[in-house]
Every structure is written in C-alpha cells, then in structure tokens.
Coordinates of C-alpha atoms and ligand atoms in Angstrom, one line a residue:
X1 CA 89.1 111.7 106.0
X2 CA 92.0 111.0 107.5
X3 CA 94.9 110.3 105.4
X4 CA 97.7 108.1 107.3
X5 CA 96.1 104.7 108.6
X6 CA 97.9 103.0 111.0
X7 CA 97.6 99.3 111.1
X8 CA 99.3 96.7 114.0
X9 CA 99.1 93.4 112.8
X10 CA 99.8 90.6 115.1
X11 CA 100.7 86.4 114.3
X12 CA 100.2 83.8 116.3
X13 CA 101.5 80.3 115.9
X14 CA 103.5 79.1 113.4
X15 CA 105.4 80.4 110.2
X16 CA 102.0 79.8 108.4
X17 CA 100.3 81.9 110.5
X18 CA 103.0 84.9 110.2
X19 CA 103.3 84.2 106.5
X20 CA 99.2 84.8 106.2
X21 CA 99.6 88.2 109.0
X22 CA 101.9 89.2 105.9
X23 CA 99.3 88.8 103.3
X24 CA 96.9 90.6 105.3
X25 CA 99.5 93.6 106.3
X26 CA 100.2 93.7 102.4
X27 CA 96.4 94.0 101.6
X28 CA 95.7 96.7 104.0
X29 CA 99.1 98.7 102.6
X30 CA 97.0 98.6 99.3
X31 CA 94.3 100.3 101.2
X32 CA 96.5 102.8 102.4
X33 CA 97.3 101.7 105.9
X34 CA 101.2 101.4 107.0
X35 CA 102.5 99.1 109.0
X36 CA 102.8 100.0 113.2
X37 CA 103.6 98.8 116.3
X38 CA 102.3 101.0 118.4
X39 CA 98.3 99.7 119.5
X40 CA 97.3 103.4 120.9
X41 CA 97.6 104.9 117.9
X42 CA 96.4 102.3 115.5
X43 CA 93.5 102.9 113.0
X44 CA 93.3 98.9 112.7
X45 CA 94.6 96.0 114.6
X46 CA 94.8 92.5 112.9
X47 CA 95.2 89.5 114.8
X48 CA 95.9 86.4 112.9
X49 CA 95.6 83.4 115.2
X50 CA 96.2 80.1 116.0
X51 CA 94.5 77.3 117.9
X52 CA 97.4 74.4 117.8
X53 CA 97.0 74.7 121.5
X54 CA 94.8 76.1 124.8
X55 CA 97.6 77.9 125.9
X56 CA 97.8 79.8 122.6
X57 CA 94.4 80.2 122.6
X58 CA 94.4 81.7 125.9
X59 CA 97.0 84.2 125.0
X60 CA 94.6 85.5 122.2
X61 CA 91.5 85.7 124.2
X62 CA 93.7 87.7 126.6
X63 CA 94.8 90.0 123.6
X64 CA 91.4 90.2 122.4
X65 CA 89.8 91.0 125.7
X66 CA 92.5 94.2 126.1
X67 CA 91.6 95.5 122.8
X68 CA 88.1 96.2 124.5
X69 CA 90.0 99.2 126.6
X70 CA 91.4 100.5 123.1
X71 CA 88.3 100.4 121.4
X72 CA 86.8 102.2 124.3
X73 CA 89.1 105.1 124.0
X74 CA 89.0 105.0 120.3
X75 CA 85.6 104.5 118.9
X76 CA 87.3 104.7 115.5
X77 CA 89.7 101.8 115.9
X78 CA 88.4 98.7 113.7
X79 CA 89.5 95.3 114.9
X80 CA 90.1 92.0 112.8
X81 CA 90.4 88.6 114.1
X82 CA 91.6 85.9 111.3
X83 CA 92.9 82.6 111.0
X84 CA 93.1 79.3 113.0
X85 CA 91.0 79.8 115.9
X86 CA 88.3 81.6 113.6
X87 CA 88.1 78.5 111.7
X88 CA 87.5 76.1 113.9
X89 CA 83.9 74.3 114.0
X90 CA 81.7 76.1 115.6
X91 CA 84.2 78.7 116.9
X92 CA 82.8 82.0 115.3
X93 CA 79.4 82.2 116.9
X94 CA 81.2 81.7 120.4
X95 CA 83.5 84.2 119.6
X96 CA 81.0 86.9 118.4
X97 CA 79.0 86.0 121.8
X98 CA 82.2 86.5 123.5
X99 CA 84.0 89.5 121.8
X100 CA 81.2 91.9 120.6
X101 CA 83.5 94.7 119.7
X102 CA 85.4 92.9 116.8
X103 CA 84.5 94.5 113.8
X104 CA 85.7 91.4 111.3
X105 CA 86.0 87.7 111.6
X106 CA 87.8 86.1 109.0
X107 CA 88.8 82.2 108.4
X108 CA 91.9 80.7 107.4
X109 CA 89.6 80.5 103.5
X110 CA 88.9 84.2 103.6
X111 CA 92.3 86.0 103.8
X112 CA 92.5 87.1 100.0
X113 CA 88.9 89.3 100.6
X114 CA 90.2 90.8 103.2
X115 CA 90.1 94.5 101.6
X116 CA 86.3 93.5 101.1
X117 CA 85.6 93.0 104.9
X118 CA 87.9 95.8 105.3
X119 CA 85.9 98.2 103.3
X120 CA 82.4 96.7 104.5
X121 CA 84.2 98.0 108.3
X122 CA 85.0 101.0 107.7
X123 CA 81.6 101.8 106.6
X124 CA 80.6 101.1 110.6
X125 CA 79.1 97.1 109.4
X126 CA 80.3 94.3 111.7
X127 CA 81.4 91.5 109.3
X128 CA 82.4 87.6 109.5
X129 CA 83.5 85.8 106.8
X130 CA 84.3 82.1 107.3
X131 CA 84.4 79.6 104.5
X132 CA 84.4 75.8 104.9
X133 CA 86.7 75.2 101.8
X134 CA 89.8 76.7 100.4
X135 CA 89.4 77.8 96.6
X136 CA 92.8 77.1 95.3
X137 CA 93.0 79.8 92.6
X138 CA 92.8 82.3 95.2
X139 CA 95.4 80.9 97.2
X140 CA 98.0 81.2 94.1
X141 CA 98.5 84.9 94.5
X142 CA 100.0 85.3 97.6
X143 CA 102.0 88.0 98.7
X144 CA 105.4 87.8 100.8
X145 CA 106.8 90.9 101.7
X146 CA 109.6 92.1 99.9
X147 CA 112.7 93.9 100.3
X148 CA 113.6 91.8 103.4
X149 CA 116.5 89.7 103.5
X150 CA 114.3 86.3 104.5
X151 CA 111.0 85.7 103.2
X152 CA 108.7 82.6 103.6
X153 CA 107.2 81.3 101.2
X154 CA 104.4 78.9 101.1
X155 CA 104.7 76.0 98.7
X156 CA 101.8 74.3 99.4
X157 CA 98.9 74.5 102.2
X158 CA 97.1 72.3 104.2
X159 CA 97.7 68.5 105.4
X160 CA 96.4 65.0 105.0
X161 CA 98.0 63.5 107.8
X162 CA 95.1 63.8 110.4
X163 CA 97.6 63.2 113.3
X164 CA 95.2 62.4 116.0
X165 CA 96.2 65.1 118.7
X166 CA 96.2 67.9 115.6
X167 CA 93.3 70.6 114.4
X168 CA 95.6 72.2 111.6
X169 CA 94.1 69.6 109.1
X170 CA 90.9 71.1 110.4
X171 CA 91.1 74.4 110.4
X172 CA 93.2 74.4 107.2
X173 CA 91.3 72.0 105.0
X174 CA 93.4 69.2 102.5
X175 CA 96.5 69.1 100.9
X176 CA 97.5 71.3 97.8
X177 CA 100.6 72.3 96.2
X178 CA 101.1 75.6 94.7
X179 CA 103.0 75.7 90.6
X180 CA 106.3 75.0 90.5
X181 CA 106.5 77.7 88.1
X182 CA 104.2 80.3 90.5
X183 CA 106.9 79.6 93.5
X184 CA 110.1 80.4 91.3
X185 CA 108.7 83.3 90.0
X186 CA 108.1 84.5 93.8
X187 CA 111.0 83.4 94.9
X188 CA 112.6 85.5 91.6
X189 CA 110.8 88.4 92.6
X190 CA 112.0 88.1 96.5
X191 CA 115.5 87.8 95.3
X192 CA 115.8 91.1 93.3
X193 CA 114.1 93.0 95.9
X194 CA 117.0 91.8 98.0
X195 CA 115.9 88.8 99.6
X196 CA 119.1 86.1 99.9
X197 CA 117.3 83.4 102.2
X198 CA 114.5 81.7 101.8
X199 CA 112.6 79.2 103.8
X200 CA 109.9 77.1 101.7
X201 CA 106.7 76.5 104.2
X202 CA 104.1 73.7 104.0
X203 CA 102.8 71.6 107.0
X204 CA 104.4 68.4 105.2
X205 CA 107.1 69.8 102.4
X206 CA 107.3 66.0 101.5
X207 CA 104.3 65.2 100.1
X208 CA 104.3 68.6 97.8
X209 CA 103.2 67.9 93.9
X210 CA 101.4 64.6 95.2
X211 CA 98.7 65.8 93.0
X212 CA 101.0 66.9 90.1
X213 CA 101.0 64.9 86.4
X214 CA 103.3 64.3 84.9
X215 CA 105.5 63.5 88.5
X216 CA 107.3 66.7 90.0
X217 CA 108.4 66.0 93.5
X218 CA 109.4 68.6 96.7
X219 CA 113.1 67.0 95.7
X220 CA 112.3 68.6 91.9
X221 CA 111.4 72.0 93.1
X222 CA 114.7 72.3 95.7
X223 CA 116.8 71.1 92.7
X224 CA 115.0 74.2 90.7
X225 CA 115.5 76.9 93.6
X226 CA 119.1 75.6 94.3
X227 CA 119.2 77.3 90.7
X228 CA 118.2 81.0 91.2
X229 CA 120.9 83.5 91.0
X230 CA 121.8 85.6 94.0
X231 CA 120.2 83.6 96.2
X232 CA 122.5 82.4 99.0
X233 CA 120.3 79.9 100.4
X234 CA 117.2 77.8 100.8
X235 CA 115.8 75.9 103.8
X236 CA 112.4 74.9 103.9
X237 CA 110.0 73.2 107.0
X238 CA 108.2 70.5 107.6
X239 CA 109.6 67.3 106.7
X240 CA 106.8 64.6 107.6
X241 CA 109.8 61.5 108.9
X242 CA 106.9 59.1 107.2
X243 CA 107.4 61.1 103.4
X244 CA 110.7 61.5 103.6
X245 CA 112.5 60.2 100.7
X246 CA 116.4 59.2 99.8
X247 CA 115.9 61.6 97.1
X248 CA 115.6 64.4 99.0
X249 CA 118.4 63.7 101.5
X250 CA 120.6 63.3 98.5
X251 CA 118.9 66.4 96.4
X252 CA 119.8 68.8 100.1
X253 CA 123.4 67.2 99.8
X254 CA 124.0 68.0 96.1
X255 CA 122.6 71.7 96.4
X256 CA 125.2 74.3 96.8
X257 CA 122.4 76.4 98.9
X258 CA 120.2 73.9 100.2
X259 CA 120.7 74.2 103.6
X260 CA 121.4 71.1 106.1
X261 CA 119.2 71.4 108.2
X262 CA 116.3 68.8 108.6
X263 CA 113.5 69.8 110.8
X264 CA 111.6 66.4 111.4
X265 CA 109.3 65.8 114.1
X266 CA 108.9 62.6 115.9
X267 CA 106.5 63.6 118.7
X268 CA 106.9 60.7 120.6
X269 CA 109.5 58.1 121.3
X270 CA 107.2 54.8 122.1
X271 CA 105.7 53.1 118.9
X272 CA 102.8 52.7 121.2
X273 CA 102.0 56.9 121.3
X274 CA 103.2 56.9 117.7
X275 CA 100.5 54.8 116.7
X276 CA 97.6 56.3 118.7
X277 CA 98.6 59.6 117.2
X278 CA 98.3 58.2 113.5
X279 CA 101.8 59.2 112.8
X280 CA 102.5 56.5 110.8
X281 CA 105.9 55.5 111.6
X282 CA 107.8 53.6 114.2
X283 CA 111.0 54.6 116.3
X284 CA 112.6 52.1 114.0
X285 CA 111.9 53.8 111.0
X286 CA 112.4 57.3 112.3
X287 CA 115.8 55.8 113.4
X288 CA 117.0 54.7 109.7
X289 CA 115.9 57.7 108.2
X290 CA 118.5 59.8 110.6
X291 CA 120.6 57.4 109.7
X292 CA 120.0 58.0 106.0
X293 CA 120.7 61.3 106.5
X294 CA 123.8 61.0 108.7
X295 CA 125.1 58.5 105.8
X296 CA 124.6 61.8 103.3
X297 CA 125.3 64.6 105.5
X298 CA 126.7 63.9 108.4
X299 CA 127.3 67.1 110.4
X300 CA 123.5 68.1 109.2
X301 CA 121.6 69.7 112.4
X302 CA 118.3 67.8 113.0
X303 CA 115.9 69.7 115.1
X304 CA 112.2 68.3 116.2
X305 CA 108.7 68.5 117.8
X306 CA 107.8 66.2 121.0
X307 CA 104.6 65.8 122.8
X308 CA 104.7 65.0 126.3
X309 CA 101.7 63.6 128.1
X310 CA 99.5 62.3 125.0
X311 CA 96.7 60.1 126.0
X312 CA 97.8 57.1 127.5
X313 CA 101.8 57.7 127.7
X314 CA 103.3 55.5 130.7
X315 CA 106.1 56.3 132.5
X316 CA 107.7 53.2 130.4
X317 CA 106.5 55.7 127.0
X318 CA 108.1 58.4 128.2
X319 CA 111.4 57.6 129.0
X320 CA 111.5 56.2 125.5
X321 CA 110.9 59.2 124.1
X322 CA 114.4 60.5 126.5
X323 CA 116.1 57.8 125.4
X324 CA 115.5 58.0 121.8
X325 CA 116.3 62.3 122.7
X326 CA 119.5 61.3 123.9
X327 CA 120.4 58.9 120.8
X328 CA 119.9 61.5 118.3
X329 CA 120.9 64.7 120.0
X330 CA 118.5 67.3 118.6
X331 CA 120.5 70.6 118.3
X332 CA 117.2 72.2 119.4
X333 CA 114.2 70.6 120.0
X334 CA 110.1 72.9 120.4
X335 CA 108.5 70.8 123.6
X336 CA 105.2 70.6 124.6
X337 CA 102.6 69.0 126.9
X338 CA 99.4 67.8 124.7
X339 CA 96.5 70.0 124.4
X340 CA 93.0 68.8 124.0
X341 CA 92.1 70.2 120.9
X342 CA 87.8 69.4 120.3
X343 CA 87.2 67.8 117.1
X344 CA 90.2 65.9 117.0
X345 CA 90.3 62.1 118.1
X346 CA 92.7 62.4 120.5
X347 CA 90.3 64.4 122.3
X348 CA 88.4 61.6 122.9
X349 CA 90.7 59.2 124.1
X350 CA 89.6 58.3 128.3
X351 CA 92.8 57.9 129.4
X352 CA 94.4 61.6 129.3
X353 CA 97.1 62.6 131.6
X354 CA 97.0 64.7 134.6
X355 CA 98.8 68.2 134.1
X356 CA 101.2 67.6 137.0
X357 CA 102.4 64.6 135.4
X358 CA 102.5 66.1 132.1
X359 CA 104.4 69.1 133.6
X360 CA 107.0 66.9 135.4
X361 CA 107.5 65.3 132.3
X362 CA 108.2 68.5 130.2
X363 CA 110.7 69.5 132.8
X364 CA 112.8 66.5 132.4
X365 CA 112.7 66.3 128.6
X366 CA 113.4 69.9 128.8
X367 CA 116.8 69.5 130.9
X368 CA 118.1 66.6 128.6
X369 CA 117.4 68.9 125.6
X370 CA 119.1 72.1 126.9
X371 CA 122.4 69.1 127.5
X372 CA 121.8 68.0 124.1
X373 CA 121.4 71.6 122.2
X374 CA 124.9 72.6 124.5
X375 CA 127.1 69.7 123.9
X376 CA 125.7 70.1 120.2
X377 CA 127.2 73.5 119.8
X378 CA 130.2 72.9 122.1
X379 CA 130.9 70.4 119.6
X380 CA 131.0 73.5 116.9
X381 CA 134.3 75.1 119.2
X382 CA 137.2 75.8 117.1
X383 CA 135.8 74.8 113.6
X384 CA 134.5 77.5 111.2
X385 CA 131.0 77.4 109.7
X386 CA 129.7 79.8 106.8
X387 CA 127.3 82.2 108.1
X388 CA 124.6 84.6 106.7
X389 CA 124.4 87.7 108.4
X390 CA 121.2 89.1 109.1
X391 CA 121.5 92.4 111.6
X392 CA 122.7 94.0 114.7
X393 CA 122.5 92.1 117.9
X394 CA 119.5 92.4 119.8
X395 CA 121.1 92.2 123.1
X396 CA 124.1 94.1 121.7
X397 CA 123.5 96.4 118.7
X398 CA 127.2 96.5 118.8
X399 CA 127.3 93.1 117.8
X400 CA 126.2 91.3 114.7
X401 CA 124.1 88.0 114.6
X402 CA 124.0 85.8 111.6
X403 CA 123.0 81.6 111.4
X404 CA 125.2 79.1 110.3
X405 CA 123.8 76.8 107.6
X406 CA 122.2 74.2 110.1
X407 CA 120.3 77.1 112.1
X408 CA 122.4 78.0 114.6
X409 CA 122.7 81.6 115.8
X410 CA 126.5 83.3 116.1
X411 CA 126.9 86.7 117.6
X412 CA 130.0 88.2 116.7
X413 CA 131.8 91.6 115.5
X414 CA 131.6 92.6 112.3
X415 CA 131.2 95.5 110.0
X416 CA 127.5 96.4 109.4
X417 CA 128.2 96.8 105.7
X418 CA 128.1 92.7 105.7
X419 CA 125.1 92.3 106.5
X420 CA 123.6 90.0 103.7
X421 CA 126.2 88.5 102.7
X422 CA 128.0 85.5 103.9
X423 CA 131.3 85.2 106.1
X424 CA 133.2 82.3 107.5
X425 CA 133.0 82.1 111.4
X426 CA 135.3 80.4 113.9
X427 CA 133.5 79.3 116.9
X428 CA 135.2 80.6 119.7
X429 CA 132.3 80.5 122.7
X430 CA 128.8 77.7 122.8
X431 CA 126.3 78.1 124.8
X432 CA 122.6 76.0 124.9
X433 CA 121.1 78.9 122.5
X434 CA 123.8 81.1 120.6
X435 CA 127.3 80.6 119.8
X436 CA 130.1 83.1 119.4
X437 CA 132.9 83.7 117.0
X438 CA 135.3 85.2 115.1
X439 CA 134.9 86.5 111.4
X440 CA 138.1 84.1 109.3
X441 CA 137.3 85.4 106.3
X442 CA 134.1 86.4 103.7
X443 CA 132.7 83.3 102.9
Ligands
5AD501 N1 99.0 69.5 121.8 C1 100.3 69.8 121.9 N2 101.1 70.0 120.9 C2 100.6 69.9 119.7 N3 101.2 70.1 118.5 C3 100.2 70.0 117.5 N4 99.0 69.7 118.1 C4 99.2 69.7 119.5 C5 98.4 69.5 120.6 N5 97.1 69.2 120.5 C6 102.6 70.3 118.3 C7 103.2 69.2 117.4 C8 103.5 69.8 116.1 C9 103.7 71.3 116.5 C10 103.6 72.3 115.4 O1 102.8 71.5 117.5 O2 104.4 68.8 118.0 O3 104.6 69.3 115.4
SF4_502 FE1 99.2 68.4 112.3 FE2 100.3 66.0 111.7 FE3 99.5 67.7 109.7 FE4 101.7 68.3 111.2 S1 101.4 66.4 109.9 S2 100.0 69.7 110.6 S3 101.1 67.5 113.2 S4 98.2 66.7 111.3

C-alpha cells in the first residue's frame, strides 16, 4: 500500500466553512494523509462548500466538474464533497445525479465521521452521509490546527435568526453554544503551540450561552479569554446589531487584548428591506448602537455586510442604504447583490430585482465604499497603531505585513525574527486596501 497520502483540501465561504476544511484536514492527518496543494498528485481531494450564494455555488460545480479530468487520469484519486451545499434540502440526490464520480457526500452534521466515510472509500464503496440534526456532543471536540499563529475557533454553531434572504440557518440547523470551559481549554492549547491571535467564530457571537444556567454571556467568555497568558489578542465575528449589548461594547473597551474591531452587518439601509429580511432592527437602532460604540471606543473600526437588490428595494431603498454608508464610514465593507437561495422566504417574494439593476447598484455602493475604506485609512497618516506581525509580504517577500488592532493591513520593513510579536507602526502611506509604515518601536 502506498505509504504517503496526499490530501488537497479546499473551503468555500465563510470562516465556518474553513474552520470545518480544518477539522476535516486534521481527521484525514490521523489517517495518515498530509496536507497538499498540488491536485495532480493528490490521493484525496476534500471540498468543503458553501451555498450562501449561486455564484458560490457555481464556482463549486465548476471545481467539481474539473475533478472529473483528475479522476480520469487517476482512477485511485477518492473525492469528498462536505458542507453547506451538501446539506441543503434535497441537494444530495441532485448532486449524486450530477456528479457520479464523487466518492463521499458529507453534511454540515457529518464532519466528525469523516474517517468512517473515509475508510468505507478507500475500500472502492461510494458513500453519502447527510444528517438532518446536529448532535451536540460530537460537535464539542473540534479540532483547530495548531502551531499557527491565528486560529479560529468556533464558540458556538448555528443561528436562530432566519433572516429571510439566508440558508445558513438551514443548512446549519439551531443555535448552540459550546462550554465556556471547552473553548478556554482550546484556546490554552492554541496558545502554547504558538498561536497569539485568535478570532472567536459563531454566525451571531451575541446571542452565545442563551441557553446556559446559571447566566454566562459572549461578554463573560471575552472577559475570560482577555485572561489567557501569551495571548496577544482576541477578535471574534459576528455581532448580530439586534443582540448587541452595552456590556459587550464596554467588556471590548476594558480588555487589554480585545480587539476594536466590531464587525456588524446592517444589510440594508431602508427599514422597509430591513423588515422584509426579518432583521429585526431599524436604521435608528443600528444608528445608536454605533453610536454606543463610538461613545466607548471611539477610533474602533466598524466593518459590515450589505445586500443590494433584495426583493422589492426602490431606488428610494437604495440610496438609503448609501446614505446611511456614507454616515458611518465602514473601513471595509463585503458587498453583494441578493441571491435566490430555495427554501428560504425571500425566495418567494414576486417582486425580485432584475440583475442589471442589481448590478448598477453594486457598482455604486461599491465606489462610495472604496472612498470610505481610503479616507478611513488616510485618516491613520502620521499616527502610530500597535501591530501583530504575521509574515513576509505576499507581493514583496521583502516586506513584512502585520494588522493593526481594528483589521487593517500595514506592509512595512522589518526584521523577520518579529514576526509574532507586536510593534508600533507609524503610518506613513494609505491606500483603499493596505497601509504602509514605519516600525517606532516594539510594541
Ligand atoms: N444573497 C446575497 N447575500 C447573502 N448573504 C447571505 N445570504 C445572501 C443571499 N441570499 C450575505 C449577507 C451575510 C453574508 C455572510 O452573506 O450579507 O451577512
Ligand atoms: Fe444568516 Fe441572518 Fe443567521 Fe447571519 S444572522 S447566518 S444572515 S440568518
């Protein structure tokens, strides 16, 4: 048999989604695969997958559908497709039809059995494995790779909110929270492995320990991690602007490595969208909660998520949603155009919006954000900000590249050497995406 198993493992998505590829790369390392990126040579791929939208979708059948050539020159090659898209009701027996020469399905439920379905391939079977409910125990031991100076780590999976434009509340079931107590221990383990940085995942951090007696709050937990030696810092995404609490704005501004950095979606600007997509929140509202956190922290970097072109936005919608853009100035801001999504009730709404329209649209929201993200970081010019440094440059090895505490990426010289620790920057060049600077002294 042969000894060294290659595997390629590929995310899709969001951090969830790479957070589970990990899980499933640290299961097949237990089965004696190491990690790859090169597809020719690969024993297994794994693609992890995610179905927030058709585009993204797209992009995976694509993937999917070029794995047939591989397989064709390597009988031996087993292929896994997991996750999001996998889940979705009634996805699996199109896919099969579709894509006969996967060799293992497996839901967004199924990830911990993976070595089973792994085992059950090799042996030549062809194998699907998609549960309708999560069992929580399961879920409790995950895995995030160590000896990396980031990690993710999930704090709780799943959401409630049942935005109406959204599948991840279908495809990843209801809310739970993972042990306080299970999450330090990770994070413990992280940090003497090396990790400094961690960034605390759940689809609505706010609402974590909901379910918890007696009351332990996401505010609780951030006070705890603030704690843990040699770790430098802690950010954590994503805040729900409906759960989020005064508690927590002033918890982030009393930790020492709490990072400020709030990533809080508003998706649209027009209380009319806001409340066809079940957010739960008006522009009002949104508005005193910056506010809140200005009042706390005010040089904290807010950053968001906007849909352009949900069912039924007018013009008159729209350019709310600049004006509110403009108002807050997002230092970065992840646009899209809305995406059918079946099974979700925004999906049956009549009135949906042409894709010119919705494209126009995107293009203009687009141009006021790249203003917003560059007189955001112009305003950084001069001052000096604590940075993290995480590597060489990857447009100039030479160089090194590092994030301040409210996300934003500074290329600068440096002495390799520093990498994972922190310096103090002064801003010297801003641009829409990256800043540069000088290193003042270590931070
Ligand atoms: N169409 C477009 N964007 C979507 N998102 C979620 N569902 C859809 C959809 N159907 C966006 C939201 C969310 C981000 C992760 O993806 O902005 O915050
Ligand atoms: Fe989707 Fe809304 Fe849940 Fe976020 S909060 S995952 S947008 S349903």
């Amino acid at each position: 048999m042969k000894k060294d198993k290659k595997v390629v493992t590929l995310a899709y998505g969001c951090q969830m989604s790479e957070r589970d590829a990990e899980t499933l790369t640290h299961i097949t390392r237990q089965e004696g695969y190491t990690s790859s990126d090169d597809l020719i040579n690969a024993d297994l791929v794994i693609i992890n997958t995610c179905c927030v939208r058709e585009s993204a979708e797209n992009k995976i059948l694509g993937k999917i559908g070029e794995l047939k050539k591989l397989k064709e020159d390597n009988p031996n090659l087993k292929i896994a497709i997991s996750g999001c898209m996998v889940q979705q009701p009634g996805a699996l027996e199109r896919l099969k039809k579709r894509a006969p020469h996967i060799d293992i399905w497996a839901g967004t439920h199924n990830l911990h059995d993976f070595s089973t379905l792994l085992h059950q391939a090799e042996q030549g079977e062809k194998v699907a494995e998609v549960w309708q409910e999560p069992k929580t125990t399961i879920e409790s031991t995950p895995q995030a790779e160590k000896g990396k100076l980031q990690a993710n780590v999930n704090i709780m999976y799943g959401c409630n909110n049942f935005c109406s434009y959204c599948i991840v509340p279908h495809v990843r079931g209801r809310e739970r929270s993972r042990k306080p107590e299970e999450i330090i221990n990770e994070i413990r383990d992280l940090v003497s492995s090396g990790c400094r940085e961690v960034t605390l995942l759940g689809q609505n951090v706010n609402s974590y320990g909901k379910e918890f007696t007696p009351t332990y709050d996401f505010a609780d937990l951030l006070q705890e991690v603030d704690q843990i030696p040699d770790l430098l810092r802690v950010r954590f995404i994503t805040s729900h602007p409906k759960d989020l609490s005064d508690k927590l704005i002033e918890t982030v501004a009393q930790g020492t490595k709490l990072c400020e950095h709030f990533h809080l979606p508003i998706q649209s600007g027009s209380n009319f969208i806001l409340e066809r997509m079940n957010r739960k929140y008006t522009r009002e509202y949104y508005l005193s909660r910056v506010d809140k956190i200005h009042e706390f922290l005010p040089e904290a970097s807010l950053t968001t998520d906007i849909i352009v072109g949900f069912p039924g936005e007018s013009e008159e919608d729209f350019e709310q949603t600049l004006e509110i853009m403009k108002l807050i100035r997002y230092s970065h801001a992840f646009t899209f155009m809305y995406s059918k999504r079946s099974g979700t009730l925004a999906a049956e709404l009549e009135d949906q919006i042409p894709l010119d329209v919705k494209k126009r649209r995107l293009q203009r929201l687009m141009s006021v954000q790249n203003q917003n993200s560059l007189e955001w970081r112009q305003k950084m010019l001069g001052k000096s900000y604590e940075v993290l440094v995480e590597g060489p440059s990857k447009t100039n090895p030479e160089r090194l590249v590092g994030r301040t505490r409210g996300n934003e990426l500074v290329v600068f010289d440096g002495n390799p050497d520093q990498i994972g620790s922190l310096v103090n920057i002064r801003i010297t060049e801003a641009g829409t995406w990256t800043l540069v600077g000088d290193i003042q002294t270590k931070a």
